[in-house]
């Protein structure tokens, strides 16, 4: 049951005794004790860590009038100085790992499941992978804001009007206090010989009518007025002060409804007992005391039909709300689903422009939209704006075209900087100053921001996106919009509609590496590349954060953002390619001129790069508006890593300065659409270009540029004659296959059979086009060559070949399609040994797959199976958190773990596609289909769902699609 109708059915992904929604500290000891007493437990947390009541609300200083009575609390708070955020996060999550309690990050409650008599029997959870149901005998609201209680219709503390709050900041050195706001010094940190000052401010903020918009503004107000240039870290969750009391809640007093337990400071308990949850140490002890007693109040397990409900939900007046229809992971089988009114949700607000994602592209988009006069809301999944350049700690530019709006950013941030090294505005910054500049600038233009909020679905009417379904501290529900900017970096909004997007599938598993930053004082830049992570896969992202934090155990904190370089992308009206960049293609609808080199962080798949690899030379690339517009959808644009581009072209257009510039342009476009009612595709792009020229983002030439492709016949002929040894020439020749092949054949014949570098290059290009005219020269070269120096997987600093010259010739020989290539290829396979480079194994695997599809040969499967028998080749899938953790070292650019997995995976896929007689390859792929690294899991699952071919006949043996 994999295919379900998301508009009518909700997949049920787990059935447990206790479902804990929220990752507050007391919830963890509650979970541990419940599990110890024999109950099954599942924990769902909204942030990228556990302990948001400590690390989000910055409660590192428990009250001094009581003793720690819990082992976990002792471990966190027992030291003479306050615990670091990293210490809290790792202690809580490791406790769950050790107890074998499953948990998820970046997941929020989205309604309740009720039985036939209306009793709560589970909950709906939501994340960027959609919505699922979890059956449970008991649901525990452990959120900071009482979100589950609110969705169940139970009363909660929802502040309105002016309220007294506290706000904590940590500054480097002595720092300074914010002007005009009372504060107290808290015991600070002596961190690696640097003193950090902590201050707790007492201030009044306006929660207005208590609506989501008002709550978002209240948080923004506290962040803005308490910020100082020396700020290092600050709290990210805002709760009104509660009256202090020693009241201790009894377990049964926490039962708000049958099947629903309140474990949150937002609950309304007798004698103000909810105050206990504002003190993490006491909350930890309470969870330990009550967890073992949960058994006594659990209702019996209910197995009948369930109904999903959410207080305040209304059905949209037209169209439908769509979300991804999948299990917890994209390829999980769905074995149970319930009837579901998917188009019913609370309405949280309405704006002209909604920007989903407040990162590198989204923060500028919100400013661009607001400046153009649109009522604008930006939703950001993290606790600050700016994306990889702030939350991700990549506080330094690599390349990028630092003009226009990016220049404005750099100058504005430099004016905020207290450190001389950042005051020049020359491509480096403190992350606090840049995040504050985005917030202050956008808010002053009228933009609103909801932080720690992510998109879980979309509202679509007549093939146009008219709103987004969101989840976060301000609630779960629908935000309506006239235009939407998808700045998630992974096309979350567009993917949620069901529109096809580009993800890793069966064709390849080439993806740029990712990292997670450790956070320390006076370090605003930490660029790392130590794993693969598909952050659209919530299971992968959770495992990645948990394992990655082990890399920097002595840091102050860890980042809350996967530093990705490649994610899910749209299929746009146009997709920019490597040849477009290499041959400097011009477009009539350019909205950004980007600049970088092919900083590939992995291996390439463009055939031209098997011939001449990318290098470190700086390149310039025009990015047309069409790359931001998803095929078949109106009302939405994508920015950042989500734009439409071949994955080998992406490194040149993904630099922060360029994403900032095209993000601003997208926001400006969205505002025009909202103001005029025009579809985004119908807007006069010249109007937008003129504005971007005025602010310096674009050169004036774009106003008269026309498309320079396809090139003239004489240009192509010149490239065949003289461009065969240049990357741009090779790329153009291969792109124009139908026109260039006759020219190549003629040029090859004109060489008269002489073996030269030029003849071999022509032979390789002809072979890559599937023509066997020059096969003999390639076969001769391979047969007469020993294995050359190959390439092992390299992330950081990868330039040049990701296949050796011999590797490239082997693939070309197979592409020529003649069965006489088999003896040459099989001979080379027989000489491969353990310890040889990944690129050699990849090359022979690719060659066998291509040639076997045309000329089946049982010897290929036998040869590949022999490679899998070599020592150390198999057994590298990471299918559990414990195994993943064990593979972690402190190398921030580790490649070995990925390298061995890539060798195993490529050999298994080749064997699978060449006739897997004994099922060995399928068994390996089945392991990788459960790998916690989502890209590997997607790739393996896609292969297993495809046809298996006979190695003897080429006929389909089994179809799993």
Short mmCIF file of C-alpha atoms in Angstrom, two decimals, residues 402-801:
data_model
loop_
_atom_site.label_atom_id
_atom_site.label_comp_id
_atom_site.label_asym_id
_atom_site.label_seq_id
_atom_site.Cartn_x
_atom_site.Cartn_y
_atom_site.Cartn_z
CA UNK A 402 29.15 40.89 -4.64
CA UNK A 403 27.10 43.63 -6.23
CA UNK A 404 23.64 45.13 -5.91
CA UNK A 405 21.62 43.95 -2.95
CA UNK A 406 24.51 41.84 -1.69
CA UNK A 407 26.64 44.99 -1.58
CA UNK A 408 23.92 46.67 0.52
CA UNK A 409 23.92 43.71 2.92
CA UNK A 410 27.68 43.77 3.29
CA UNK A 411 27.82 47.50 3.97
CA UNK A 412 24.95 47.36 6.43
CA UNK A 413 26.38 44.44 8.36
CA UNK A 414 29.83 46.06 8.49
CA UNK A 415 28.31 49.10 10.20
CA UNK A 416 27.02 46.86 13.00
CA UNK A 417 30.29 45.05 13.58
CA UNK A 418 32.22 45.67 16.82
CA UNK A 419 35.32 43.80 15.60
CA UNK A 420 37.74 45.56 13.29
CA UNK A 421 38.31 42.44 11.22
CA UNK A 422 34.70 42.59 10.06
CA UNK A 423 34.27 46.32 9.61
CA UNK A 424 35.53 46.52 6.05
CA UNK A 425 32.60 44.61 4.59
CA UNK A 426 34.95 42.57 2.45
CA UNK A 427 33.31 39.17 2.53
CA UNK A 428 33.46 38.06 6.17
CA UNK A 429 31.15 38.85 9.07
CA UNK A 430 30.02 37.90 12.53
CA UNK A 431 26.97 35.71 12.28
CA UNK A 432 25.10 37.62 14.97
CA UNK A 433 25.45 40.94 13.15
CA UNK A 434 24.29 39.55 9.82
CA UNK A 435 21.29 37.76 11.31
CA UNK A 436 20.32 40.95 13.15
CA UNK A 437 20.71 43.08 10.00
CA UNK A 438 18.27 40.86 8.13
CA UNK A 439 15.74 41.00 10.98
CA UNK A 440 16.07 44.72 11.67
CA UNK A 441 16.05 45.72 8.00
CA UNK A 442 13.12 43.52 7.08
CA UNK A 443 11.05 44.48 10.13
CA UNK A 444 11.67 48.17 9.50
CA UNK A 445 10.29 47.66 5.98
CA UNK A 446 7.18 46.00 7.44
CA UNK A 447 8.04 42.33 6.97
CA UNK A 448 6.92 39.89 9.66
CA UNK A 449 8.85 36.79 10.73
CA UNK A 450 7.76 33.51 12.28
CA UNK A 451 10.85 31.65 13.42
CA UNK A 452 11.18 27.93 14.18
CA UNK A 453 8.34 27.37 11.71
CA UNK A 454 8.34 25.12 8.66
CA UNK A 455 6.11 24.29 5.71
CA UNK A 456 4.27 20.95 5.77
CA UNK A 457 1.86 21.42 2.87
CA UNK A 458 0.34 23.81 0.35
CA UNK A 459 -3.06 25.15 -0.62
CA UNK A 460 -3.53 24.92 -4.36
CA UNK A 461 -6.40 26.31 -6.45
CA UNK A 462 -6.56 25.83 -10.23
CA UNK A 463 -2.91 24.85 -10.36
CA UNK A 464 -1.81 27.96 -8.48
CA UNK A 465 -0.41 27.98 -4.95
CA UNK A 466 -2.56 30.23 -2.78
CA UNK A 467 -1.14 29.46 0.64
CA UNK A 468 1.06 27.21 2.73
CA UNK A 469 0.35 24.84 5.59
CA UNK A 470 2.78 25.54 8.42
CA UNK A 471 3.75 24.19 11.83
CA UNK A 472 5.65 25.95 14.59
CA UNK A 473 5.36 27.66 17.98
CA UNK A 474 2.65 29.97 16.62
CA UNK A 475 0.47 27.03 15.74
CA UNK A 476 -0.41 24.61 12.98
CA UNK A 477 -2.54 25.79 10.11
CA UNK A 478 -2.92 27.58 6.81
CA UNK A 479 -1.36 30.92 5.85
CA UNK A 480 -2.96 32.36 2.72
CA UNK A 481 -0.92 34.26 0.14
CA UNK A 482 -1.19 35.96 -3.23
CA UNK A 483 2.35 34.91 -4.07
CA UNK A 484 4.71 32.42 -2.46
CA UNK A 485 8.51 32.37 -2.58
CA UNK A 486 9.87 28.88 -1.90
CA UNK A 487 13.19 29.69 -0.25
CA UNK A 488 13.43 26.43 1.68
CA UNK A 489 16.45 25.52 -0.45
CA UNK A 490 14.87 22.16 -1.20
CA UNK A 491 11.61 23.09 -2.92
CA UNK A 492 9.46 22.02 0.04
CA UNK A 493 6.48 24.12 -1.00
CA UNK A 494 6.54 22.96 -4.60
CA UNK A 495 7.18 19.32 -3.74
CA UNK A 496 4.20 19.33 -1.37
CA UNK A 497 1.85 19.96 -4.30
CA UNK A 498 2.85 16.65 -5.84
CA UNK A 499 4.64 18.42 -8.68
CA UNK A 500 7.67 16.36 -9.77
CA UNK A 501 10.97 17.52 -8.34
CA UNK A 502 14.55 16.45 -8.92
CA UNK A 503 15.80 14.11 -6.20
CA UNK A 504 18.25 11.25 -6.07
CA UNK A 505 16.74 8.27 -7.88
CA UNK A 506 18.00 5.18 -9.65
CA UNK A 507 20.15 7.01 -12.21
CA UNK A 508 22.96 8.08 -9.89
CA UNK A 509 23.86 8.89 -6.31
CA UNK A 510 26.10 11.87 -7.01
CA UNK A 511 25.41 14.56 -4.43
CA UNK A 512 27.54 17.23 -2.82
CA UNK A 513 28.65 16.60 0.73
CA UNK A 514 27.25 18.33 3.79
CA UNK A 515 28.49 19.38 7.21
CA UNK A 516 27.32 20.59 10.58
CA UNK A 517 29.11 23.44 12.29
CA UNK A 518 30.30 23.46 15.85
CA UNK A 519 29.89 26.82 17.56
CA UNK A 520 32.57 28.52 19.65
CA UNK A 521 33.22 32.12 20.68
CA UNK A 522 35.18 34.20 18.20
CA UNK A 523 34.62 31.64 15.43
CA UNK A 524 32.10 32.73 12.85
CA UNK A 525 33.30 30.40 10.12
CA UNK A 526 33.44 26.65 10.18
CA UNK A 527 33.04 25.02 6.81
CA UNK A 528 32.80 21.25 6.93
CA UNK A 529 32.01 18.34 4.64
CA UNK A 530 31.81 15.07 6.49
CA UNK A 531 28.68 13.22 5.39
CA UNK A 532 25.71 13.02 3.08
CA UNK A 533 22.34 14.11 4.41
CA UNK A 534 18.99 14.50 2.72
CA UNK A 535 17.40 17.04 5.05
CA UNK A 536 14.01 16.49 3.38
CA UNK A 537 14.11 13.06 5.04
CA UNK A 538 13.30 13.74 8.70
CA UNK A 539 14.79 10.42 9.85
CA UNK A 540 18.05 11.17 8.05
CA UNK A 541 18.21 14.72 9.39
CA UNK A 542 17.65 13.52 12.95
CA UNK A 543 20.37 10.89 12.68
CA UNK A 544 22.72 13.39 11.07
CA UNK A 545 22.39 15.93 13.89
CA UNK A 546 22.85 13.30 16.58
CA UNK A 547 25.92 11.74 15.01
CA UNK A 548 27.50 15.01 13.85
CA UNK A 549 27.40 16.54 17.32
CA UNK A 550 29.88 13.87 18.38
CA UNK A 551 32.47 15.51 16.14
CA UNK A 552 33.00 18.53 18.37
CA UNK A 553 32.31 17.42 21.96
CA UNK A 554 34.14 20.38 23.46
CA UNK A 555 32.44 23.17 21.53
CA UNK A 556 29.92 25.53 23.11
CA UNK A 557 27.04 24.56 20.84
CA UNK A 558 26.21 23.05 17.48
CA UNK A 559 24.50 24.51 14.45
CA UNK A 560 20.79 23.95 13.93
CA UNK A 561 21.04 23.76 10.15
CA UNK A 562 22.44 21.09 7.85
CA UNK A 563 25.03 22.93 5.78
CA UNK A 564 23.88 21.52 2.46
CA UNK A 565 25.28 22.32 -0.97
CA UNK A 566 22.76 20.36 -3.00
CA UNK A 567 19.15 19.48 -2.23
CA UNK A 568 15.86 18.70 -3.88
CA UNK A 569 15.31 20.95 -6.92
CA UNK A 570 12.44 22.00 -9.11
CA UNK A 571 12.03 21.16 -12.77
CA UNK A 572 11.86 24.71 -14.00
CA UNK A 573 10.75 26.25 -17.25
CA UNK A 574 14.46 26.08 -17.99
CA UNK A 575 17.31 24.20 -16.32
CA UNK A 576 20.75 25.73 -16.50
CA UNK A 577 23.55 23.34 -17.54
CA UNK A 578 27.31 23.20 -17.41
CA UNK A 579 27.61 24.01 -21.10
CA UNK A 580 25.50 27.14 -20.59
CA UNK A 581 28.09 28.32 -18.10
CA UNK A 582 31.18 27.17 -19.96
CA UNK A 583 29.99 28.75 -23.20
CA UNK A 584 28.73 31.94 -21.50
CA UNK A 585 25.14 31.64 -22.67
CA UNK A 586 23.01 34.76 -22.54
CA UNK A 587 19.25 34.85 -21.85
CA UNK A 588 16.57 37.49 -22.36
CA UNK A 589 15.20 36.99 -18.82
CA UNK A 590 18.38 37.04 -16.72
CA UNK A 591 17.74 38.09 -13.12
CA UNK A 592 21.16 37.28 -11.64
CA UNK A 593 24.72 37.12 -12.88
CA UNK A 594 26.45 34.57 -10.69
CA UNK A 595 30.11 33.81 -10.32
CA UNK A 596 32.14 30.92 -8.92
CA UNK A 597 34.12 27.92 -10.04
CA UNK A 598 33.12 24.26 -10.22
CA UNK A 599 33.50 23.70 -6.47
CA UNK A 600 31.95 20.27 -6.82
CA UNK A 601 32.27 18.73 -3.34
CA UNK A 602 31.97 15.26 -4.86
CA UNK A 603 31.87 13.59 -8.24
CA UNK A 604 30.34 14.87 -11.45
CA UNK A 605 28.00 13.10 -13.88
CA UNK A 606 28.06 15.41 -16.92
CA UNK A 607 29.72 13.33 -19.69
CA UNK A 608 31.86 16.28 -20.75
CA UNK A 609 33.58 16.22 -17.35
CA UNK A 610 34.71 12.64 -18.01
CA UNK A 611 36.65 14.09 -20.91
CA UNK A 612 37.91 17.39 -19.51
CA UNK A 613 37.27 17.92 -15.83
CA UNK A 614 36.20 21.16 -14.15
CA UNK A 615 38.99 23.26 -12.71
CA UNK A 616 39.44 26.15 -10.29
CA UNK A 617 39.01 28.92 -12.86
CA UNK A 618 36.44 31.56 -11.99
CA UNK A 619 33.36 31.49 -14.20
CA UNK A 620 30.34 33.73 -14.75
CA UNK A 621 26.82 32.48 -15.26
CA UNK A 622 23.63 34.26 -16.24
CA UNK A 623 20.64 32.84 -14.33
CA UNK A 624 17.29 33.29 -16.10
CA UNK A 625 13.99 33.81 -14.31
CA UNK A 626 12.75 30.60 -15.91
CA UNK A 627 15.04 28.60 -13.59
CA UNK A 628 12.98 29.84 -10.63
CA UNK A 629 9.57 28.97 -12.10
CA UNK A 630 8.40 25.36 -11.60
CA UNK A 631 6.82 23.67 -14.57
CA UNK A 632 3.05 23.48 -14.36
CA UNK A 633 2.58 25.69 -11.29
CA UNK A 634 1.60 29.30 -10.85
CA UNK A 635 1.93 31.61 -7.88
CA UNK A 636 5.33 30.39 -6.70
CA UNK A 637 9.05 30.74 -7.35
CA UNK A 638 12.00 28.81 -5.95
CA UNK A 639 15.30 30.31 -4.81
CA UNK A 640 18.67 29.05 -3.65
CA UNK A 641 19.55 25.40 -4.00
CA UNK A 642 15.99 24.62 -5.08
CA UNK A 643 16.27 26.33 -8.48
CA UNK A 644 16.29 24.38 -11.71
CA UNK A 645 19.86 23.52 -12.67
CA UNK A 646 21.83 20.45 -13.60
CA UNK A 647 23.56 19.27 -10.47
CA UNK A 648 26.99 19.79 -12.08
CA UNK A 649 26.11 23.40 -12.89
CA UNK A 650 24.84 24.13 -9.39
CA UNK A 651 28.25 24.86 -7.78
CA UNK A 652 28.69 27.93 -9.99
CA UNK A 653 25.33 29.54 -9.14
CA UNK A 654 24.90 28.64 -5.45
CA UNK A 655 27.31 31.09 -3.84
CA UNK A 656 25.84 33.22 -1.05
CA UNK A 657 26.20 36.62 -2.81
CA UNK A 658 24.33 35.31 -5.85
CA UNK A 659 21.57 33.59 -3.91
CA UNK A 660 21.10 36.82 -1.93
CA UNK A 661 20.74 38.77 -5.18
CA UNK A 662 18.34 36.42 -6.92
CA UNK A 663 16.38 36.00 -3.67
CA UNK A 664 15.84 39.76 -3.52
CA UNK A 665 14.71 39.69 -7.16
CA UNK A 666 12.21 36.92 -6.41
CA UNK A 667 10.72 38.91 -3.55
CA UNK A 668 10.40 41.98 -5.76
CA UNK A 669 8.67 39.89 -8.44
CA UNK A 670 6.32 38.36 -5.88
CA UNK A 671 5.25 41.81 -4.73
CA UNK A 672 4.47 42.91 -8.30
CA UNK A 673 2.35 39.79 -8.77
CA UNK A 674 0.48 40.39 -5.52
CA UNK A 675 -0.09 44.07 -6.30
CA UNK A 676 -1.18 43.69 -9.94
CA UNK A 677 -2.76 40.26 -9.90
CA UNK A 678 -0.53 39.18 -12.79
CA UNK A 679 0.81 35.67 -12.95
CA UNK A 680 4.53 35.54 -12.33
CA UNK A 681 5.13 34.35 -15.88
CA UNK A 682 3.19 37.29 -17.29
CA UNK A 683 5.13 40.03 -15.51
CA UNK A 684 7.27 42.18 -17.79
CA UNK A 685 10.71 40.90 -16.92
CA UNK A 686 12.26 44.07 -18.33
CA UNK A 687 10.58 46.08 -15.55
CA UNK A 688 12.25 43.85 -12.99
CA UNK A 689 15.59 43.94 -14.79
CA UNK A 690 15.52 47.74 -14.89
CA UNK A 691 15.08 47.84 -11.12
CA UNK A 692 17.90 45.37 -10.61
CA UNK A 693 20.15 47.40 -12.91
CA UNK A 694 19.31 50.51 -10.90
CA UNK A 695 20.40 48.93 -7.62
CA UNK A 696 23.50 47.45 -9.23
CA UNK A 697 22.51 43.78 -9.12
CA UNK A 698 22.62 43.39 -12.92
CA UNK A 699 24.75 44.88 -15.71
CA UNK A 700 22.89 47.07 -18.18
CA UNK A 701 23.54 44.64 -21.04
CA UNK A 702 20.79 42.30 -19.77
CA UNK A 703 18.18 44.79 -20.99
CA UNK A 704 19.08 43.96 -24.61
CA UNK A 705 20.40 40.39 -24.26
CA UNK A 706 18.93 37.71 -26.48
CA UNK A 707 19.41 33.94 -26.25
CA UNK A 708 22.76 32.97 -27.76
CA UNK A 709 21.84 29.30 -28.20
CA UNK A 710 21.70 27.31 -30.37
CA UNK A 711 25.07 28.32 -31.76
CA UNK A 712 25.56 28.74 -35.48
CA UNK A 713 26.86 25.84 -37.57
CA UNK A 714 30.17 27.59 -38.16
CA UNK A 715 30.68 28.06 -34.40
CA UNK A 716 30.12 24.35 -33.82
CA UNK A 717 32.47 23.43 -36.66
CA UNK A 718 35.15 25.66 -35.12
CA UNK A 719 34.79 23.87 -31.80
CA UNK A 720 35.17 20.46 -33.44
CA UNK A 721 38.28 21.63 -35.24
CA UNK A 722 39.96 23.54 -32.43
CA UNK A 723 37.93 23.21 -29.22
CA UNK A 724 38.41 19.47 -28.69
CA UNK A 725 40.98 20.13 -25.94
CA UNK A 726 38.94 22.79 -24.13
CA UNK A 727 36.18 22.21 -21.59
CA UNK A 728 33.78 24.61 -23.30
CA UNK A 729 34.34 23.05 -26.70
CA UNK A 730 33.87 19.50 -25.48
CA UNK A 731 30.71 20.45 -23.59
CA UNK A 732 29.22 22.13 -26.67
CA UNK A 733 30.15 19.25 -28.96
CA UNK A 734 28.44 16.71 -26.71
CA UNK A 735 25.38 18.93 -26.24
CA UNK A 736 24.90 19.30 -30.00
CA UNK A 737 25.23 15.56 -30.66
CA UNK A 738 23.08 15.38 -33.77
CA UNK A 739 24.94 18.22 -35.47
CA UNK A 740 28.44 17.48 -34.19
CA UNK A 741 28.66 13.70 -34.75
CA UNK A 742 28.99 13.96 -38.57
CA UNK A 743 31.64 16.64 -38.11
CA UNK A 744 33.52 14.47 -35.59
CA UNK A 745 33.45 11.42 -37.84
CA UNK A 746 34.77 13.48 -40.75
CA UNK A 747 37.52 15.04 -38.60
CA UNK A 748 38.54 11.64 -37.23
CA UNK A 749 38.82 10.12 -40.68
CA UNK A 750 40.89 13.09 -41.83
CA UNK A 751 43.59 12.16 -39.29
CA UNK A 752 44.34 9.08 -41.39
CA UNK A 753 44.52 6.56 -38.58
CA UNK A 754 47.45 8.20 -36.79
CA UNK A 755 47.26 7.68 -33.03
CA UNK A 756 47.52 11.08 -31.36
CA UNK A 757 45.98 12.89 -28.43
CA UNK A 758 43.58 14.51 -30.89
CA UNK A 759 42.54 11.22 -32.44
CA UNK A 760 41.95 9.65 -29.03
CA UNK A 761 39.86 12.65 -27.98
CA UNK A 762 37.77 12.42 -31.15
CA UNK A 763 37.40 8.67 -30.60
CA UNK A 764 36.20 9.21 -27.04
CA UNK A 765 33.67 11.86 -28.06
CA UNK A 766 32.35 9.71 -30.90
CA UNK A 767 32.01 6.75 -28.49
CA UNK A 768 30.17 8.84 -25.89
CA UNK A 769 27.62 9.58 -28.61
CA UNK A 770 26.97 5.85 -29.00
CA UNK A 771 28.86 5.44 -32.26
CA UNK A 772 31.42 2.63 -32.63
CA UNK A 773 33.44 4.09 -35.51
CA UNK A 774 36.51 4.71 -33.35
CA UNK A 775 36.05 1.89 -30.84
CA UNK A 776 39.23 0.10 -31.89
CA UNK A 777 41.47 2.99 -30.85
CA UNK A 778 39.85 3.21 -27.41
CA UNK A 779 40.04 -0.56 -26.86
CA UNK A 780 43.69 -0.56 -27.89
CA UNK A 781 44.51 2.27 -25.50
CA UNK A 782 42.77 0.54 -22.59
CA UNK A 783 44.40 -2.83 -23.27
CA UNK A 784 47.85 -1.28 -23.40
CA UNK A 785 47.42 0.73 -20.19
CA UNK A 786 47.90 -0.17 -16.56
CA UNK A 787 45.47 1.28 -14.04
CA UNK A 788 46.31 4.95 -13.64
CA UNK A 789 45.85 7.00 -10.48
CA UNK A 790 42.16 6.97 -9.76
CA UNK A 791 40.01 9.18 -7.58
CA UNK A 792 38.68 8.52 -4.12
CA UNK A 793 35.64 10.41 -2.93
CA UNK A 794 36.67 13.94 -1.98
CA UNK A 795 34.35 16.58 -0.60
CA UNK A 796 36.09 19.74 0.53
CA UNK A 797 38.51 21.11 -2.05
CA UNK A 798 37.44 18.82 -4.87
CA UNK A 799 38.47 20.20 -8.24
CA UNK A 800 39.52 18.40 -11.38
CA UNK A 801 38.89 14.79 -12.34
#
